[in-house]
Amino acid sequence: MYDIERRALIKGAGLGALAFTVGGVEVMLTPRQAHAQNVPLRTLTADQAATLDAVGETLVPGAKAAGIANFVDQQISGPAEEALLQARILNVRPPFANFYRAALGAIDGAASKSKGRKFAELSADEQHDFISLMRQNKIENWQGPPGPFIFGVLRSDAVDVVYNTVEGYAALGVPYMPHIAPTKKW
Amino acid sequence: MANEKVDVVVVGSGASGSVYAAVMAKAGKKVVVLDNGPQWQLSDLISSDIWGRRLKPAGGPILLGGKHPFAYANQAAWAVGGAALHYFAQFPRYLPTDFKMKSEHNRGHDWPIAYEDVAPFYDAVAADIGVSGDAKAEEKWRPPGKPYPMPPMKTFPAGEVWLKGAEANGIRFVPMANGMNSTEFKGRAACIYDGWCAVGCPIGALANPVVTYLGEARKAGAEVRALSNVTRVLTNEAGTRATGVEYYDAQKQRQVQDASVVVLAAWSAQNPRILLNSATDKHPKGLANSNGLVGKFMMTHHIAGTWALFDKDITPHLGTVGAQFMSYDRYPKTSYPNAFGSSFMSAGASHKMSDYAQARGDLFGAELAAYMKKAVRGLTHLTIFGEDLPNIENRIELVGDKDEFGMPMARLIHSFDDDAVALWNANFEQGLKIAKATDAKEAWPGKGPVMPTSHLHGGAIMGTDSSNSVTNSFGQTHEIANLWMAGPCIFPTEGASNPTYTIFAVSLRGAENLAKTWGSVAG
């Protein structure tokens, strides 16, 4: 089998978890486990991850603990063809890391301009209001990918880690009913 | 590197390419199929919206433009089996009116063939790969044909709740025709209604090419090469014959596959891209493009979706992602006074978490969490596809950016005209009227700033001669006898119903003709 196929299949079909690097060793973890174990980031900076955690939590309660930052970081650190992000479906042009850097930069830039603080440092009410304005493209002097598009992509990532897992189905009482189940509840 | 010459090289292994591969291999021809995607095994098709995204391209080579860009990556594929590995397998037909729009309405194009020319191939495809449905019930809208080999799929409350609203609006729903097994069929399992169809059906109950025509092709000796990116069709010095294709293999090495006949079946966006990139001094505008029509008349359906939320458990997670019911009652092209084009309705597709969340894409935070609890019990959807008329300005063109193989990327430029926008709006009104006549507690249109699109057609349309088209009705190009086009790229109009059944049928008609005329075509 071709190398690229082997990689994609091994990290997908055979194992439901994702490959994270801990102490130089590749281990298979769910994003929630990676978050809980404070797995080092590979592409996002600590500041970017903090922004993503805060935006994710504002979009979908529970997204931070479900590992949205580790999920996105892992996904944008490998070849685009292996990425499982909704960005892929929304025609974002690889490398996907560029989009996330630009999106998180736009959010923090706008928050700093209007509030004098980064997004993660705003109060919960301020974060909610900011996201509402961003969704409606009502933040003035926005610099970066369109706010409504960022809203859609990051919201989808948050939905993925909170709802689109076996755990997420169970939490809402919906039978998952897989033909082929993702292992490790992912 | 040159490979041993074969009789037929088929570029693309989806609904159209798989049919050509099967027919030609069974006719005793040596066939090689090249596909740019990997060869997923059925056991790779994990039941998950997240993992299912691997079946689609990551930053495909098609850039998007126009006022209403086409949802390319969502509809395209990165897989042997093509987009039909993740399709919904709804199998409505086109109707007779779709083949004669110009004659009947002085709009768009006529096909050079009639419904009656395709009808036997609908029946043949149903017998080949299995279709579940109620053909008799459909005959209120179309000429009679053979019964489907399997009874309709089971229905569930998320579909049944629409019947009351439809009836109140004079809309007749009949069981959806599906390319899925309601019973075991030819050794393939019956559907178990878990609703994961769109991320790939690993039990073979859904008629994807891997378990149908492509499987038959392999059994008859066809070779399928995965991760093979075709960049050009090659021609002889005189420019009169195709001699094969250039491609880059899984190791990204350049290869040449010589063949007596080349069939391009790489979908409506990629087929024109390859033709345009195959320009030579004899074909300076690209192959089969003396008239400049390659890449023109790109069409896509617009979607008017209506959501309805019930305060009881209608088990929306169950069933098939191909909807449970369908209607052609707004299919006549002048159904609405201030719009033009056909509309096709379907209701009751199964939903997963992404669907619930996207149905209220404006919600976030605590509001989203509260809504999700209700949606997973009570949400259902009515879909109305609307027709886009062929417009020469909607096109594929090469751009300066290149892909990793040095092949120019392409831009797909698409805008709906005023008629299409009016039809879209009329379909929303219709959908809401139906929803409000159900017992739903809430109903809303799935309408945002972007006009949603589905299915892609055109780019190398068929016609009577080279004055109006790229190919004849079988897909043979007017300019190069041994260069054939397959798939929705050859459709001169797009109707409004899901196109894949028609893609299979028109491809079967073309492939059988190629086999019959082999001596004169292959030379």
XYZ file of C-alpha atoms in Angstrom:
709
model
C 0.000 0.000 0.000
C 1.219 3.480 -0.750
C 2.787 5.425 2.114
C 0.273 8.228 2.033
C -2.591 5.767 2.121
C -0.998 3.864 4.982
C -0.658 7.012 7.037
C -4.189 8.136 6.381
C -5.639 4.744 7.124
C -3.570 3.988 10.177
C -4.443 7.264 11.769
C -8.034 6.978 10.769
C -9.714 3.685 10.293
C -7.647 1.559 12.589
C -7.607 3.964 15.480
C -10.242 6.450 16.438
C -7.882 8.618 18.432
C -5.419 11.094 17.002
C -1.641 10.948 17.094
C -0.171 13.408 19.598
C 3.487 13.730 20.468
C 4.269 13.527 24.168
C 7.865 13.556 25.307
C 9.028 12.789 21.793
C 6.819 9.706 21.562
C 3.713 9.484 19.411
C 0.681 8.400 21.423
C -2.953 7.999 20.465
C -5.277 10.213 22.475
C -8.640 11.855 22.098
C -8.527 15.658 22.057
C -10.157 15.637 25.497
C -7.357 13.420 26.826
C -4.749 15.572 25.112
C -6.202 18.663 26.779
C -6.367 16.987 30.185
C -2.752 15.824 29.861
C -1.608 19.239 28.711
C -0.035 17.760 25.589
C 2.419 20.248 24.037
C 1.210 22.185 21.032
C 2.967 21.692 17.710
C 1.784 24.608 15.600
C -0.360 27.012 17.604
C 1.324 29.291 20.115
C 0.133 29.295 23.709
C -1.591 32.628 23.094
C -3.343 31.347 19.982
C -4.467 28.237 21.841
C -5.826 30.357 24.681
C -7.795 32.431 22.201
C -9.108 29.314 20.478
C -10.101 27.769 23.811
C -11.973 30.921 24.765
C -13.687 31.330 21.406
C -14.578 27.633 21.337
C -16.040 27.772 24.826
C -18.102 30.828 23.890
C -19.408 29.099 20.781
C -20.159 25.708 22.305
C -20.042 25.282 26.073
C -17.674 22.440 26.901
C -15.408 22.918 23.892
C -12.348 23.853 25.934
C -12.403 20.751 28.100
C -13.255 18.673 25.026
C -9.897 19.722 23.638
C -10.680 22.121 20.804
C -7.199 23.662 20.877
C -5.423 20.310 20.870
C -7.774 19.052 18.155
C -7.149 21.962 15.822
C -3.428 22.036 16.612
C -3.061 18.358 15.791
C -5.099 18.697 12.611
C -3.162 21.631 11.198
C 0.220 20.099 12.029
C 0.058 17.318 9.451
C -0.560 16.995 5.726
C -3.746 18.694 4.573
C -5.084 15.499 3.002
C -5.162 13.875 6.444
C -7.019 16.758 8.100
C -10.522 16.071 9.399
C -11.477 19.716 9.813
C -14.636 21.287 8.459
C -12.300 23.863 6.900
C -11.590 21.176 4.331
C -15.244 21.037 3.337
C -15.538 24.826 3.287
C -12.871 25.158 0.586
C -10.222 26.722 2.827
C -6.992 26.561 0.883
C -4.188 24.605 2.600
C -2.086 24.870 4.589
C -4.952 25.177 7.048
C -2.608 26.572 9.717
C -2.517 29.824 7.763
C -6.253 30.239 8.088
C -6.257 29.545 11.828
C -3.372 31.919 12.484
C -5.122 34.640 10.505
C -8.492 33.988 12.133
C -7.197 33.973 15.708
C -5.055 37.004 14.955
C -8.067 38.866 13.600
C -10.089 38.081 16.721
C -7.369 39.177 19.134
C -6.559 42.206 17.018
C -10.165 43.366 17.032
C -10.573 42.634 20.749
C -7.427 44.577 21.581
C -8.556 47.518 19.485
C -12.049 47.711 20.903
C -11.486 46.515 24.483
C -7.793 46.903 25.077
C -7.482 43.199 25.934
C -7.147 39.928 24.058
C -10.280 37.861 23.567
C -9.400 35.351 26.300
C -9.102 38.183 28.801
C -12.606 39.530 28.206
C -15.469 38.729 30.553
C -17.899 36.009 29.477
C -20.509 38.634 28.587
C -18.006 40.614 26.556
C -16.924 37.453 24.750
C -20.520 36.614 23.907
C -21.197 40.094 22.570
C -17.978 40.086 20.555
C -18.829 36.754 18.890
C -22.331 37.960 18.147
C -20.965 41.027 16.363
C -18.332 38.974 14.550
C -21.002 36.590 13.277
C -22.931 39.501 11.857
C -19.833 41.102 10.351
C -20.443 44.194 12.478
C -16.978 44.720 13.926
C -15.431 47.807 12.405
C -11.981 47.781 10.824
C -11.869 43.992 10.876
C -8.521 42.704 9.616
C -8.445 39.120 8.409
C -10.737 36.455 6.998
C -14.397 37.517 7.125
C -15.831 37.356 10.643
C -18.923 35.322 9.678
C -16.714 32.748 7.970
C -14.445 32.460 10.999
C -17.548 32.070 13.137
C -18.740 29.205 10.951
C -15.419 27.355 10.862
C -14.583 27.645 14.571
C -18.154 26.868 15.572
C -17.948 23.703 13.513
C -14.689 22.726 15.239
C -16.352 23.279 18.613
C -19.384 21.246 17.535
C -17.010 18.480 16.445
C -15.298 18.088 19.800
C -18.421 18.544 21.928
C -21.204 16.883 19.929
C -19.746 14.913 17.041
C -18.158 12.241 19.208
C -19.560 9.063 20.703
C -19.515 10.877 24.047
C -21.371 13.811 22.549
C -24.154 11.587 21.234
C -24.402 9.838 24.595
C -24.642 13.156 26.411
C -27.759 14.038 24.394
C -29.188 10.540 24.638
C -28.927 9.817 20.917
C -27.965 6.273 19.937
C -24.712 6.452 17.956
C -25.489 3.302 15.953
C -22.201 2.971 14.105
C -21.458 0.493 11.354
C -17.809 0.971 12.198
C -17.300 2.753 15.485
C -14.609 5.292 16.134
C -12.596 3.778 18.951
C -11.829 5.492 22.249
C -15.131 7.396 22.119
C -13.901 9.643 19.342
C 7.739 6.233 -17.745
C 5.622 4.576 -20.417
C 3.293 1.742 -19.529
C 2.102 -1.051 -21.769
C -0.565 0.243 -24.128
C -4.124 -0.665 -23.184
C -7.401 -0.540 -25.048
C -9.112 1.989 -22.792
C -7.838 4.346 -20.145
C -10.628 5.736 -17.979
C -9.831 8.854 -15.949
C -11.989 8.797 -12.828
C -13.679 5.895 -11.088
C -16.968 7.395 -9.927
C -20.477 6.889 -11.219
C -19.539 7.418 -14.866
C -16.005 6.016 -15.010
C -16.953 2.830 -13.188
C -19.671 2.122 -15.748
C -17.280 2.560 -18.682
C -14.693 0.379 -16.947
C -17.210 -2.407 -16.326
C -18.748 -2.379 -19.789
C -15.449 -2.244 -21.635
C -13.710 -4.821 -19.436
C -16.633 -7.184 -19.846
C -16.411 -6.601 -23.589
C -12.924 -8.077 -23.405
C -10.984 -4.835 -23.554
C -7.880 -4.171 -21.510
C -8.868 -1.337 -19.203
C -6.873 0.854 -16.842
C -8.711 3.253 -14.509
C -6.803 6.183 -13.005
C -8.167 8.037 -9.995
C -6.508 10.807 -8.010
C -7.919 9.552 -4.702
C -6.841 6.723 -2.426
C -8.371 3.286 -2.436
C -10.336 3.247 0.795
C -11.429 -0.139 2.002
C -15.003 -0.609 3.176
C -13.556 -1.136 6.652
C -12.149 2.420 6.517
C -15.601 3.976 6.295
C -15.959 4.984 9.936
C -19.413 6.066 11.030
C -18.521 9.644 11.891
C -19.111 13.038 10.342
C -15.567 13.965 11.320
C -13.789 10.979 9.812
C -16.039 11.047 6.759
C -14.394 14.286 5.647
C -11.377 12.284 4.502
C -13.381 11.201 1.473
C -13.368 14.771 0.158
C -10.539 16.838 -1.286
C -8.379 19.021 0.904
C -7.857 22.185 -1.042
C -8.792 20.770 -4.398
C -7.329 22.256 -7.548
C -10.490 24.197 -8.309
C -10.675 27.807 -7.141
C -14.097 29.347 -6.815
C -15.515 32.551 -8.226
C -18.693 34.284 -9.316
C -21.596 35.703 -7.330
C -22.755 32.264 -6.234
C -19.716 30.003 -5.893
C -20.255 26.270 -6.109
C -19.731 24.212 -2.927
C -16.899 22.316 -4.544
C -15.155 20.433 -1.739
C -18.400 19.324 -0.140
C -19.517 17.714 -3.372
C -16.230 16.435 -4.738
C -14.294 13.355 -3.712
C -10.838 12.139 -2.874
C -11.469 8.481 -3.276
C -11.599 5.625 -5.717
C -15.331 5.459 -6.348
C -15.491 9.230 -6.666
C -18.222 11.314 -5.105
C -20.478 8.295 -5.357
C -18.541 6.861 -2.411
C -20.161 9.491 -0.191
C -23.300 10.371 -2.147
C -26.830 10.234 -0.785
C -27.907 7.660 -3.405
C -31.226 9.325 -4.084
C -32.272 7.984 -7.482
C -34.964 10.167 -9.003
C -34.899 10.401 -12.784
C -34.947 13.337 -15.089
C -38.313 13.837 -16.768
C -39.107 14.120 -20.497
C -39.332 17.910 -20.232
C -35.660 18.085 -19.198
C -34.567 16.850 -22.618
C -36.407 19.529 -24.613
C -36.220 22.818 -22.756
C -35.385 24.760 -25.900
C -38.257 23.276 -27.909
C -40.792 23.699 -25.145
C -39.730 27.026 -23.649
C -37.184 28.573 -26.018
C -34.722 28.611 -23.109
C -31.460 26.760 -22.546
C -30.785 23.741 -24.723
C -32.422 20.645 -26.066
C -30.587 17.416 -25.526
C -29.901 15.629 -28.816
C -31.784 12.674 -27.340
C -35.139 12.216 -25.640
C -36.202 10.671 -22.343
C -37.156 7.546 -24.277
C -33.526 7.099 -25.356
C -32.356 7.047 -21.740
C -35.307 5.202 -20.178
C -34.086 1.666 -21.021
C -30.797 2.481 -19.345
C -32.534 3.633 -16.160
C -34.115 0.193 -16.067
C -30.813 -1.518 -16.872
C -28.945 0.351 -14.129
C -31.669 -0.567 -11.624
C -31.245 -4.200 -12.532
C -27.442 -3.949 -12.394
C -26.881 -2.212 -9.075
C -30.242 -2.282 -7.317
C -32.811 0.464 -6.807
C -35.512 0.507 -4.124
C -38.674 2.428 -4.814
C -42.192 2.388 -6.186
C -41.953 2.863 -9.943
C -45.704 2.664 -10.403
C -46.227 5.575 -8.013
C -43.738 7.671 -9.989
C -45.615 7.115 -13.204
C -48.002 9.946 -12.408
C -45.105 12.132 -13.576
C -43.218 10.030 -16.112
C -43.730 7.384 -18.791
C -43.992 3.813 -17.534
C -40.908 1.673 -17.176
C -39.931 -1.514 -15.430
C -40.631 -1.935 -11.719
C -37.663 -1.428 -9.425
C -36.025 -4.640 -8.289
C -36.657 -3.862 -4.607
C -39.599 -2.368 -2.682
C -39.227 1.129 -1.196
C -37.013 1.716 1.808
C -38.616 1.751 5.262
C -39.994 5.064 6.423
C -39.636 6.751 9.808
C -41.480 9.502 11.667
C -39.033 12.209 10.513
C -40.286 11.625 6.975
C -43.884 10.732 7.714
C -44.568 13.989 9.561
C -44.272 15.873 6.246
C -47.133 14.027 4.551
C -49.861 16.070 6.223
C -48.294 19.379 5.232
C -47.695 18.240 1.688
C -51.239 17.051 1.207
C -52.595 20.341 2.522
C -50.620 22.082 -0.213
C -51.585 19.732 -3.017
C -48.166 18.127 -3.095
C -48.145 14.386 -3.677
C -45.262 12.565 -2.057
C -44.240 9.070 -3.174
C -41.446 6.872 -1.815
C -38.007 8.122 -2.767
C -36.213 5.951 -5.292
C -32.902 5.062 -3.672
C -29.779 3.323 -4.869
C -29.887 1.342 -1.658
C -30.982 -2.119 -0.713
C -34.324 -2.427 1.031
C -33.708 -6.160 0.788
C -30.556 -8.154 0.159
C -29.566 -7.682 -3.476
C -27.034 -9.704 -5.446
C -25.259 -10.774 -2.274
C -25.121 -7.233 -0.876
C -26.679 -6.680 2.527
C -29.956 -4.884 3.183
C -29.801 -1.428 4.746
C -29.964 -1.216 8.552
C -31.112 2.434 8.588
C -28.470 3.840 10.898
C -28.254 7.010 8.820
C -24.509 7.102 8.209
C -24.789 6.784 4.413
C -23.003 10.035 3.570
C -19.732 9.034 5.203
C -19.607 5.848 3.170
C -21.610 2.657 3.585
C -19.284 -0.121 4.732
C -21.853 -2.916 4.443
C -22.452 -2.464 0.730
C -26.160 -1.741 1.121
C -25.677 1.544 -0.727
C -24.834 1.212 -4.403
C -21.493 2.959 -4.522
C -19.205 2.165 -7.470
C -16.774 0.151 -5.368
C -19.396 -2.504 -4.639
C -21.125 -2.288 -8.028
C -19.701 -1.389 -11.430
C -16.103 -0.942 -10.326
C -16.222 -4.316 -8.619
C -17.530 -5.832 -11.839
C -14.814 -4.081 -13.816
C -12.092 -5.485 -11.587
C -13.589 -8.941 -11.799
C -13.440 -8.645 -15.580
C -9.764 -7.697 -15.436
C -9.730 -3.906 -15.240
C -6.849 -2.428 -13.286
C -7.526 0.518 -10.964
C -4.590 2.753 -10.062
C -5.239 4.945 -7.037
C -3.525 8.265 -6.300
C -2.940 8.813 -10.006
C -3.335 12.443 -11.061
C -3.982 12.876 -14.761
C -2.655 16.136 -16.125
C -3.025 15.858 -19.912
C -4.554 13.875 -22.720
C -1.827 13.173 -25.250
C -2.396 13.296 -28.993
C -0.580 12.202 -32.135
C 1.510 14.607 -34.144
C -1.336 15.449 -36.491
C -3.618 16.130 -33.540
C -6.226 13.786 -34.932
C -6.100 11.005 -32.336
C -5.716 10.721 -28.598
C -2.815 8.420 -27.807
C -3.169 8.190 -24.037
C -2.724 10.306 -20.935
C 0.040 11.781 -18.842
C -0.308 11.300 -15.104
C 1.602 11.420 -11.842
C 1.532 8.236 -9.811
C 1.361 7.660 -6.062
C 5.085 8.298 -5.791
C 4.519 11.543 -7.730
C 6.465 10.234 -10.697
C 5.425 11.177 -14.235
C 3.883 8.324 -16.170
C 2.369 7.915 -19.617
C -0.448 5.482 -20.218
C -0.969 4.814 -23.898
C -4.444 3.721 -24.920
C -6.562 3.235 -28.019
C -9.427 5.156 -26.424
C -9.379 7.781 -23.674
C -12.473 8.311 -21.514
C -12.456 11.364 -19.263
C -14.771 10.703 -16.330
C -13.244 13.008 -13.722
C -16.364 15.124 -13.077
C -17.540 18.390 -14.505
C -14.788 20.589 -13.085
C -11.753 18.405 -13.684
C -12.664 17.131 -17.154
C -12.547 20.599 -18.767
C -9.411 21.407 -16.774
C -7.656 18.410 -18.326
C -8.902 19.248 -21.827
C -7.780 22.861 -21.532
C -4.390 21.776 -20.208
C -3.920 19.406 -23.148
C -3.426 22.192 -25.685
C -0.953 21.593 -28.498
C -0.026 23.512 -31.612
C -2.799 21.615 -33.381
C -5.263 22.364 -30.589
C -4.129 25.721 -29.251
C -7.293 26.301 -27.190
C -7.251 22.812 -25.694
C -8.567 19.511 -26.939
C -12.060 19.313 -28.430
C -12.278 23.061 -27.999
C -12.122 24.635 -31.458
C -15.545 26.133 -30.785
C -14.501 27.417 -27.376
C -17.228 25.493 -25.559
C -15.010 23.385 -23.294
C -15.549 24.495 -19.715
C -18.708 26.424 -20.562
C -22.311 26.109 -19.330
C -21.456 25.009 -15.793
C -24.667 24.427 -13.856
C -25.545 23.562 -10.276
C -28.763 23.116 -8.346
C -29.713 25.674 -5.731
C -31.181 24.391 -2.492
C -34.147 25.812 -0.612
C -34.233 23.895 2.645
C -36.983 24.163 5.230
C -36.489 23.001 8.807
C -39.339 21.895 11.041
C -39.024 21.241 14.758
C -41.535 18.969 16.475
C -42.030 18.680 20.197
C -42.142 14.907 20.076
C -39.498 12.306 19.321
C -39.528 11.737 15.559
C -36.202 9.801 15.641
C -34.431 11.998 13.100
C -31.204 10.012 13.488
C -32.807 6.965 11.882
C -33.317 6.128 8.239
C -31.244 6.963 5.212
C -29.540 10.180 4.281
C -31.357 9.763 1.009
C -34.748 11.199 1.906
C -37.841 9.066 2.431
C -40.290 10.833 0.126
C -40.116 12.769 -3.123
C -42.368 14.823 -5.350
C -42.220 16.200 -8.885
C -45.330 18.330 -8.369
C -43.354 21.554 -8.847
C -41.194 20.104 -11.596
C -42.928 21.789 -14.565
C -40.598 24.631 -15.506
C -43.280 27.282 -15.230
C -44.671 26.108 -11.876
C -44.266 29.560 -10.328
C -45.499 32.730 -12.052
C -42.357 34.845 -11.721
C -39.643 32.216 -11.948
C -38.420 29.628 -14.411
C -37.025 26.128 -13.992
C -37.836 22.793 -12.449
C -37.994 22.106 -8.715
C -37.674 18.738 -7.022
C -38.783 18.047 -3.460
C -37.629 15.467 -0.981
C -38.312 15.025 2.711
C -37.129 13.093 5.714
C -33.385 12.518 5.400
C -31.636 11.164 8.482
C -29.605 13.667 10.492
C -26.447 13.611 12.541
C -25.004 16.170 14.949
C -23.491 18.376 12.245
C -26.884 18.648 10.582
C -28.647 19.726 13.746
C -25.990 22.334 14.454
C -26.000 23.678 10.901
C -29.781 23.964 10.862
C -29.451 26.910 13.256
C -26.067 28.168 12.210
C -26.745 31.478 13.941
C -26.940 30.033 17.457
C -24.040 29.707 19.849
C -23.348 29.381 23.541
C -26.146 28.444 25.918
C -28.787 29.005 23.239
C -27.138 26.449 20.977
C -26.867 23.939 23.815
C -30.579 24.298 24.636
C -31.565 24.039 20.981
C -29.471 20.910 20.386
C -31.374 19.061 23.110
C -34.625 19.690 21.240
C -33.240 19.200 17.739
C -31.932 15.685 18.282
C -35.482 14.586 19.096
C -37.644 16.662 16.840
C -35.865 18.190 13.833
C -36.565 17.285 10.236
C -35.930 18.786 6.813
C -37.615 19.373 3.485
C -35.273 19.924 0.554
C -36.215 21.605 -2.712
C -33.613 21.565 -5.448
C -34.042 24.198 -8.147
C -32.765 24.281 -11.696
C -30.021 26.555 -12.987
C -30.173 27.419 -16.669
C -27.129 26.939 -18.873
C -25.243 30.206 -19.110
C -22.064 30.436 -21.134
C -20.557 32.829 -18.592
C -20.593 30.098 -15.953
C -17.325 28.419 -16.753
C -14.116 26.645 -15.904
C -10.938 28.429 -16.889
C -7.275 27.803 -16.182
C -5.456 30.227 -13.881
C -1.819 31.070 -13.291
C -1.448 29.151 -10.000
C -0.232 25.603 -10.418
C -0.711 22.431 -8.424
C 2.097 20.225 -7.141
C 2.382 18.557 -10.543
C 2.843 21.833 -12.374
C -0.675 21.697 -13.793
C -2.522 25.023 -13.856
C -5.315 25.163 -11.331
C -8.755 26.100 -12.567
C -11.325 28.616 -11.487
C -14.995 27.662 -11.482
C -16.976 30.841 -12.008
C -20.644 30.556 -11.228
C -23.517 32.997 -10.749
C -27.228 32.278 -10.689
C -29.372 34.413 -12.964
C -32.480 36.294 -11.837
C -34.765 33.403 -12.769
C -32.822 31.028 -10.569
C -32.876 33.431 -7.631
C -36.611 33.905 -8.095
C -37.110 30.146 -8.203
C -35.036 29.741 -5.042
C -37.200 32.279 -3.238
C -40.414 30.697 -4.520
C -39.230 27.315 -3.271
C -38.604 28.737 0.199
C -42.151 30.074 0.275
C -43.455 26.706 -0.853
C -41.391 24.846 1.731
C -42.549 27.048 4.578
C -46.195 26.646 3.570
C -45.803 22.897 3.724
C -43.992 23.014 7.062
C -46.611 25.258 8.593
C -49.324 22.805 7.593
C -47.621 20.017 9.553
C -47.804 19.651 13.342
C -44.397 21.266 13.758
C -44.005 23.726 16.615
C -41.454 25.785 14.743
C -40.457 26.079 11.094
C -37.822 28.188 9.423
C -36.082 28.487 6.078
C -32.467 27.387 5.818
C -31.619 30.689 4.239
C -28.396 32.552 4.810
C -26.261 35.022 2.897
C -24.940 32.262 0.615
C -27.132 30.422 -1.893
C -26.437 26.759 -1.145
C -25.537 24.639 -4.153
C -25.520 20.954 -4.921
C -24.462 18.815 -7.885
C -22.360 20.049 -10.808
C -23.097 19.705 -14.489
C -21.832 20.953 -17.839
C -18.387 21.848 -19.061
C -18.364 19.578 -22.120
C -21.990 19.468 -23.168
C -23.525 17.142 -25.737
C -25.366 18.391 -28.798
C -26.118 17.782 -32.418
C -22.785 18.959 -33.807
C -19.717 21.065 -33.131
C -21.629 24.289 -33.645
C -23.383 23.867 -30.318
C -21.510 21.320 -28.258
C -18.367 19.395 -27.358
C -19.681 15.836 -27.704
C -22.407 13.804 -29.319
C -25.112 12.162 -27.227
C -22.834 9.259 -26.309
C -20.030 11.487 -25.018
C -17.743 11.086 -28.028
C -16.043 14.402 -28.758
C -16.837 15.914 -32.130
C -13.181 16.633 -32.839
C -11.308 13.506 -31.746
C -13.134 10.245 -32.339
C -11.284 8.237 -29.695
C -11.634 10.846 -26.940
C -14.843 10.417 -24.917
C -16.336 12.421 -22.090
C -18.433 10.809 -19.372
C -20.537 12.050 -16.492
C -22.606 15.151 -15.859
C -20.143 17.251 -17.857
C -22.015 16.269 -21.002
C -25.468 17.284 -19.708
C -26.711 20.330 -21.680
C -29.339 21.109 -19.029
C -29.486 19.870 -15.463
C -33.113 19.273 -14.530
C -33.703 19.592 -10.802
C -33.596 16.075 -9.436
C -30.483 14.390 -8.041
C -28.403 13.559 -11.112
C -26.495 10.388 -10.267
C -29.074 7.890 -11.537
C -29.068 9.782 -14.823
C -25.254 9.842 -14.793
C -25.222 6.065 -14.465
C -27.855 5.670 -17.190
C -26.329 8.080 -19.712
C -22.891 6.561 -19.065
C -24.215 3.063 -19.628
C -25.735 4.220 -22.912
C -22.409 5.769 -23.945
C -20.291 2.824 -22.837
C -22.437 0.294 -24.646
C -22.199 2.427 -27.771
C -18.427 2.569 -27.441
C -18.303 -1.211 -27.169
C -20.589 -1.574 -30.212
C -18.645 0.865 -32.367
C -15.227 -0.158 -31.077
C -13.799 -0.965 -34.512
C -14.461 2.451 -35.960
C -13.606 4.377 -32.779
C -10.395 2.645 -31.741
C -9.027 2.557 -35.268
